Amino acid sequence: MTTKVIKLSPKNPDPKAIANAVDVLKSGGLVCFPTETVYGLGADSFNVPAIQRLFEAKQRPSDNPLIVHVGDFREVSLFAGDIPPKAKTLAGQFWPGPLTLVLQGKETVPDIVRAALRTVALRVPNHAVALALIREFGSGVVAPSANLSGRPSPTTAAHVLDDLRGKVDLILDAGSTEIGIESTVLDVTVDPPVILREGGLTREQIEQMIGPVRSTDSMELLKRSPGTRHRHYAPRAKLMIVGSTMEIESIAKSGKKIGVIFHSFEPSSFEAKNARKLGADVKKFAHDIFDAIRELDEKGVDVILVEQVKERGIGVAVMQRLRKGEE
Ligand code: AMP
Ligand code: MG
């Protein structure tokens, strides 16, 4: 299969390009598109053979459910019956945006979408290209991140091509994604709701609207989100979180080829050519972290050392991904 790439404006996408992409989805094809979080790998939510191809293209474990991307709140009723008041409040406030709600799924939602769970995960992405595509399509686009399973998520069309060239029909290239970290996944089938995956929307933002939520540390709760059990966000090189340049020096002494991603360290202490400095602001760090990991990985380093960030705001989601990458 040859993968076609169409460049388009992130703010005013060409309707012809969108119509083209909708045709591909309707005929059971795979379309990669930007969202405000990361690039997604899209397929028709009700086309089981297309979704099977999506799983094959990503080499994704079949017990990992998919997020259904919908055009607006009304479309939710195609997928979920019982919508608790807290879910309505959150959708009203944060959609379109980086919040995925896990709701009780309708019987009609294919098993492959839900990994045979009773629940279904839904969100409305906040990106003109994604919205145009999903609204024009009209009945839900499943879209996991457009990377090979286990690899860092793609934040540019080049990342998508690196992982999925020849495996998808079309890539809509509208430049780099704004947030750079996936959506927050919140299970609202229980009360208080449970954060299954930290992400682009912070816990504080959610709690301001609906009061306390819980996080998943216990295995029992993590079972609700099978995806969180798999290896994730990992480069080919070994990934390690470091808190000081002393740690870097001692690892460098082992003779391993190291790459460093940092935001506050004094770079004189480590070799600068395989180093990348990211913004000190954690939002900027989140925007660039997956790109930096991919870049150093391509340089063929043995170990990628990443300076830790403060676990505040989106820093919580960043550190969660770095820890998963270390596993
Ligand atoms: P991604 O593949 O990067 O889009 O991640 C999707 C993630 O959403 C999965 O790995 C799960 O953690 C979560 N998810 C999707 N559907 C469900 C569901 N029905 N119940 C719980 N978690 C879900
Ligand atoms: Mg993913």
Coordinates of C-alpha atoms and ligand atoms in Angstrom, one line a residue:
M1 CA 0.0 0.0 0.0
T2 CA 1.3 3.5 -0.7
T3 CA 0.6 6.1 1.9
K4 CA -0.6 9.4 0.6
V5 CA 0.2 12.5 2.5
I6 CA -1.9 15.7 2.1
K7 CA -0.7 18.9 3.7
L8 CA -3.4 21.2 4.9
S9 CA -3.9 24.2 7.1
P10 CA -4.4 23.5 10.8
K11 CA -7.0 26.3 11.1
N12 CA -8.8 26.3 7.8
P13 CA -8.5 22.8 6.3
D14 CA -9.4 22.5 2.6
P15 CA -12.8 20.9 2.3
K16 CA -11.7 18.8 -0.7
A17 CA -8.9 17.2 1.4
I18 CA -11.4 16.5 4.1
A19 CA -13.9 15.0 1.7
N20 CA -11.1 12.8 0.3
A21 CA -10.3 11.6 3.8
V22 CA -14.0 10.9 4.6
D23 CA -14.2 8.7 1.4
V24 CA -11.2 6.7 2.5
L25 CA -12.8 6.1 5.9
K26 CA -16.1 5.2 4.4
S27 CA -14.5 2.6 2.1
G28 CA -12.8 1.0 5.1
G29 CA -9.4 2.7 4.9
L30 CA -7.1 4.1 7.5
V31 CA -6.6 7.9 7.9
C32 CA -4.1 9.5 10.2
F33 CA -5.0 13.0 11.3
P34 CA -3.8 15.6 13.8
T35 CA -5.7 16.3 17.1
E36 CA -4.7 18.9 19.7
T37 CA -3.0 16.1 21.7
V38 CA -1.1 13.8 19.3
Y39 CA -1.8 12.4 15.8
G40 CA -4.5 9.7 15.6
L41 CA -4.9 6.6 13.4
G42 CA -8.5 6.7 12.4
A43 CA -11.0 4.1 11.2
D44 CA -14.8 3.9 10.9
S45 CA -16.1 2.9 14.4
F46 CA -18.6 0.4 13.0
N47 CA -16.4 -1.2 10.4
V48 CA -14.9 -4.3 12.1
P49 CA -12.5 -5.4 9.2
A50 CA -11.2 -1.8 9.0
I51 CA -10.5 -1.8 12.8
Q52 CA -8.8 -5.2 12.5
R53 CA -6.5 -3.6 9.9
L54 CA -5.9 -0.7 12.3
F55 CA -4.8 -3.1 15.0
E56 CA -2.5 -4.9 12.6
A57 CA -1.0 -1.6 11.3
K58 CA -0.1 -0.6 14.9
Q59 CA 0.6 -4.1 16.1
R60 CA -1.6 -3.2 19.0
P61 CA -2.6 -5.8 21.6
S62 CA -6.3 -6.7 21.0
D63 CA -7.2 -6.2 24.7
N64 CA -6.4 -2.5 24.4
P65 CA -9.6 -0.6 23.8
L66 CA -9.9 2.4 21.4
I67 CA -11.2 5.9 21.9
V68 CA -14.1 6.8 19.7
H69 CA -13.8 10.4 18.5
V70 CA -17.1 12.1 18.0
G71 CA -18.0 15.5 16.4
D72 CA -20.1 16.8 19.3
F73 CA -22.0 15.7 22.5
R74 CA -25.1 14.6 20.6
E75 CA -23.1 12.0 18.7
V76 CA -22.4 10.3 22.1
S77 CA -25.8 8.8 22.1
L78 CA -24.7 6.5 19.2
F79 CA -22.3 4.8 21.6
A80 CA -23.4 5.3 25.2
G81 CA -26.8 5.1 26.8
D82 CA -26.5 6.2 30.4
I83 CA -24.7 9.5 30.7
P84 CA -24.3 10.5 34.4
P85 CA -24.7 14.2 35.3
K86 CA -21.0 14.6 36.1
A87 CA -20.2 13.4 32.5
K88 CA -22.5 16.0 31.1
T89 CA -21.0 18.8 33.2
L90 CA -17.4 17.8 32.1
A91 CA -18.4 17.4 28.4
G92 CA -20.1 20.8 28.6
Q93 CA -17.0 22.4 30.0
F94 CA -14.1 20.6 28.3
W95 CA -15.3 19.4 24.9
P96 CA -13.9 19.8 22.4
G97 CA -10.7 19.1 24.4
P98 CA -8.2 16.6 25.8
L99 CA -10.6 14.7 28.0
T100 CA -11.8 11.1 27.3
L101 CA -14.9 9.9 29.1
V102 CA -15.4 6.2 29.8
L103 CA -19.2 5.5 29.8
Q104 CA -21.4 2.5 29.7
G105 CA -21.3 1.3 26.1
K106 CA -24.3 0.4 23.9
E107 CA -24.6 -3.2 22.7
T108 CA -24.2 -2.0 19.2
V109 CA -20.7 -0.8 19.7
P110 CA -18.4 -3.5 18.2
D111 CA -16.5 -5.6 20.7
I112 CA -13.2 -4.8 19.0
V113 CA -13.7 -1.1 19.9
R114 CA -14.3 -1.8 23.6
A115 CA -11.9 -4.8 24.0
A116 CA -15.1 -6.6 24.9
L117 CA -15.6 -4.4 27.9
R118 CA -19.0 -3.1 28.8
T119 CA -17.7 0.5 28.6
V120 CA -16.7 2.7 25.8
A121 CA -14.3 5.7 25.7
L122 CA -15.3 8.9 23.9
R123 CA -14.0 12.3 23.3
V124 CA -14.4 15.4 21.0
P125 CA -10.9 16.5 19.9
N126 CA -10.2 20.3 19.7
H127 CA -8.5 20.6 16.3
A128 CA -10.1 22.1 13.1
V129 CA -8.8 19.2 11.0
A130 CA -10.0 16.4 13.3
L131 CA -13.3 18.1 13.8
A132 CA -14.0 18.7 10.1
L133 CA -13.1 15.1 9.4
I134 CA -15.2 13.6 12.2
R135 CA -18.2 15.8 11.7
E136 CA -18.2 15.2 8.0
F137 CA -17.9 11.5 8.6
G138 CA -20.8 11.7 11.1
S139 CA -20.8 8.4 13.1
G140 CA -17.6 8.2 15.2
V141 CA -14.0 7.6 14.2
V142 CA -11.9 5.3 16.4
A143 CA -8.4 6.7 16.7
P144 CA -5.6 5.5 18.9
S145 CA -2.3 7.3 18.6
A146 CA -0.8 6.9 15.2
N147 CA 2.4 5.1 16.3
L148 CA 3.5 1.5 16.4
S149 CA 2.3 0.0 19.7
G150 CA 4.7 0.7 22.5
R151 CA 6.6 3.6 20.7
P152 CA 6.4 7.2 21.7
S153 CA 3.3 9.0 20.5
P154 CA 3.5 11.0 17.2
T155 CA 3.3 14.7 17.4
T156 CA 4.2 15.4 13.7
A157 CA 3.3 13.8 10.4
A158 CA 6.9 12.8 10.0
H159 CA 6.7 10.7 13.2
V160 CA 3.6 9.0 11.7
L161 CA 5.4 8.2 8.5
D162 CA 8.3 6.8 10.4
D163 CA 6.0 4.2 12.1
L164 CA 3.2 3.7 9.6
R165 CA 4.5 4.3 6.1
G166 CA 2.9 1.7 3.8
K167 CA 0.4 0.6 6.4
V168 CA -2.1 3.4 6.2
D169 CA -3.9 5.0 3.3
L170 CA -3.7 8.6 4.1
I171 CA -2.0 11.1 6.4
L172 CA -3.4 14.6 6.9
D173 CA -0.4 16.7 7.7
A174 CA -1.2 19.9 9.5
G175 CA 2.1 20.5 11.4
S176 CA 2.9 19.7 14.9
T177 CA 0.2 19.1 17.6
E178 CA -0.4 21.7 20.2
I179 CA -0.4 19.7 23.5
G180 CA 1.9 16.8 22.7
I181 CA 0.6 14.4 25.3
E182 CA -2.6 12.3 25.0
S183 CA -6.0 13.0 26.5
T184 CA -6.8 12.4 30.2
V185 CA -9.0 9.3 30.4
L186 CA -11.7 9.5 33.1
D187 CA -14.0 6.7 34.1
V188 CA -17.4 8.2 34.9
T189 CA -19.2 4.9 35.3
V190 CA -18.2 5.0 39.0
D191 CA -18.6 7.7 41.6
P192 CA -16.3 9.3 42.4
P193 CA -14.9 9.1 38.9
V194 CA -11.5 7.6 38.4
I195 CA -8.6 8.9 36.3
L196 CA -7.4 5.9 34.3
R197 CA -4.7 7.9 32.4
E198 CA -3.3 11.3 33.3
G199 CA -3.2 13.6 30.2
G200 CA -3.7 17.0 28.7
L201 CA -6.4 18.0 31.1
T202 CA -5.2 18.3 34.7
R203 CA -6.8 16.7 37.7
E204 CA -7.3 20.1 39.2
Q205 CA -9.3 21.3 36.2
I206 CA -11.6 18.3 36.5
E207 CA -12.0 18.6 40.3
Q208 CA -12.9 22.3 39.9
M209 CA -16.0 21.2 38.0
I210 CA -17.2 18.0 39.7
G211 CA -15.3 17.7 43.0
P212 CA -12.9 14.9 44.0
V213 CA -11.8 12.2 41.6
R214 CA -9.6 9.2 42.4
S215 CA -6.5 8.0 40.6
T216 CA -5.6 4.5 39.7
D217 CA -2.8 3.0 41.7
S218 CA -4.5 -0.2 42.4
M219 CA -4.3 -3.1 39.9
E220 CA -8.0 -3.7 40.3
L221 CA -8.9 -0.3 38.9
L222 CA -6.2 -0.4 36.3
K223 CA -7.9 -3.5 34.9
R224 CA -10.6 -1.2 33.7
S225 CA -8.1 0.4 31.3
P226 CA -6.2 -2.5 29.8
G227 CA -4.1 -0.1 27.8
T228 CA -2.4 1.2 30.9
R229 CA -0.9 -2.3 31.5
H230 CA 1.1 -2.5 28.3
R231 CA 4.6 -1.2 27.6
H232 CA 4.2 2.3 26.3
Y233 CA 6.0 5.4 25.1
A234 CA 9.3 3.5 24.8
P235 CA 12.2 4.3 22.5
R236 CA 14.5 1.6 21.2
A237 CA 17.2 3.0 23.5
K238 CA 16.8 2.5 27.3
L239 CA 15.0 5.4 28.9
M240 CA 15.9 6.7 32.3
I241 CA 14.6 9.6 34.4
V242 CA 17.4 11.6 36.1
G243 CA 17.3 14.3 38.8
S244 CA 20.9 15.6 38.6
T245 CA 23.9 16.0 36.3
M246 CA 25.9 13.7 38.7
E247 CA 23.7 10.9 37.7
I248 CA 24.4 11.6 34.1
E249 CA 28.1 11.7 34.7
S250 CA 28.1 8.3 36.4
I251 CA 26.1 6.7 33.6
A252 CA 28.3 8.3 31.0
K253 CA 31.4 6.7 32.7
S254 CA 30.0 3.2 31.9
G255 CA 31.0 3.9 28.3
K256 CA 27.4 3.8 27.0
K257 CA 26.4 6.2 24.3
I258 CA 24.1 8.6 26.0
G259 CA 21.5 11.1 24.9
V260 CA 20.2 13.8 27.3
I261 CA 16.9 15.7 27.3
F262 CA 16.9 18.5 29.9
H263 CA 15.3 21.7 30.8
S264 CA 17.3 23.2 33.7
F265 CA 20.7 21.4 33.8
E266 CA 24.0 23.1 33.1
P267 CA 24.8 21.4 29.8
S268 CA 28.6 21.7 30.1
S269 CA 28.8 18.5 32.2
F270 CA 27.6 16.2 29.4
E271 CA 28.3 15.9 25.7
A272 CA 26.2 18.5 23.9
K273 CA 25.8 16.8 20.5
N274 CA 23.3 14.2 21.7
A275 CA 21.5 16.6 24.0
R276 CA 18.3 18.5 23.6
K277 CA 17.2 21.4 25.7
L278 CA 13.4 21.7 26.1
G279 CA 11.5 24.7 27.5
A280 CA 11.6 25.1 31.3
D281 CA 7.8 25.7 31.2
V282 CA 6.3 22.2 31.6
K283 CA 3.7 22.9 28.8
K284 CA 6.6 23.5 26.4
F285 CA 8.3 20.4 27.7
A286 CA 5.2 18.3 27.2
H287 CA 4.8 19.7 23.6
D288 CA 8.3 18.5 22.6
I289 CA 9.1 15.5 24.8
F290 CA 8.0 12.7 22.3
D291 CA 9.8 14.5 19.4
A292 CA 13.0 14.8 21.5
I293 CA 12.9 11.1 22.4
R294 CA 12.4 10.1 18.8
E295 CA 15.2 12.4 17.6
L296 CA 17.7 11.0 20.1
D297 CA 16.6 7.4 19.4
E298 CA 17.4 8.0 15.7
K299 CA 20.9 9.1 16.6
G300 CA 21.4 5.5 17.9
V301 CA 22.2 6.3 21.5
D302 CA 22.1 3.4 24.0
V303 CA 20.5 5.4 26.8
I304 CA 18.2 8.4 26.8
L305 CA 18.4 10.3 30.1
V306 CA 15.5 12.7 30.7
E307 CA 15.5 15.3 33.4
Q308 CA 12.5 14.9 35.7
V309 CA 9.8 17.6 35.7
K310 CA 7.7 18.9 38.6
E311 CA 4.6 16.8 39.0
R312 CA 2.2 19.7 38.8
G313 CA -0.4 20.4 36.1
I314 CA 0.5 18.6 32.9
G315 CA 3.8 17.6 34.5
V316 CA 1.9 14.7 36.2
A317 CA 1.0 13.2 32.8
V318 CA 4.6 13.8 31.5
M319 CA 6.1 11.9 34.4
Q320 CA 3.6 9.1 34.1
R321 CA 4.7 8.6 30.5
L322 CA 8.4 8.8 31.3
R323 CA 8.0 6.1 34.0
K324 CA 6.1 3.9 31.6
G325 CA 8.9 4.4 29.1
E326 CA 11.4 3.3 31.7
E327 CA 9.7 -0.1 32.2
Ligands
AMP1 P1 -4.5 5.4 22.7 O1 -4.3 4.0 22.2 O2 -3.1 6.1 22.9 O3 -5.5 6.2 22.1 O4 -5.0 5.1 24.2 C1 -6.4 4.7 24.4 C2 -6.5 4.4 25.9 O5 -7.8 4.8 26.4 C3 -6.4 2.9 26.2 O6 -5.1 2.5 26.2 C4 -7.1 2.8 27.5 O7 -6.2 3.1 28.6 C5 -8.2 3.9 27.4 N1 -9.5 3.3 27.1 C6 -10.1 3.3 25.9 N2 -11.3 2.7 26.0 C7 -11.5 2.3 27.3 C8 -12.5 1.7 28.1 N3 -13.6 1.3 27.5 N4 -12.3 1.5 29.4 C9 -11.2 2.0 29.9 N5 -10.2 2.6 29.3 C10 -10.3 2.8 28.0
MG2 MG -1.1 5.4 22.3

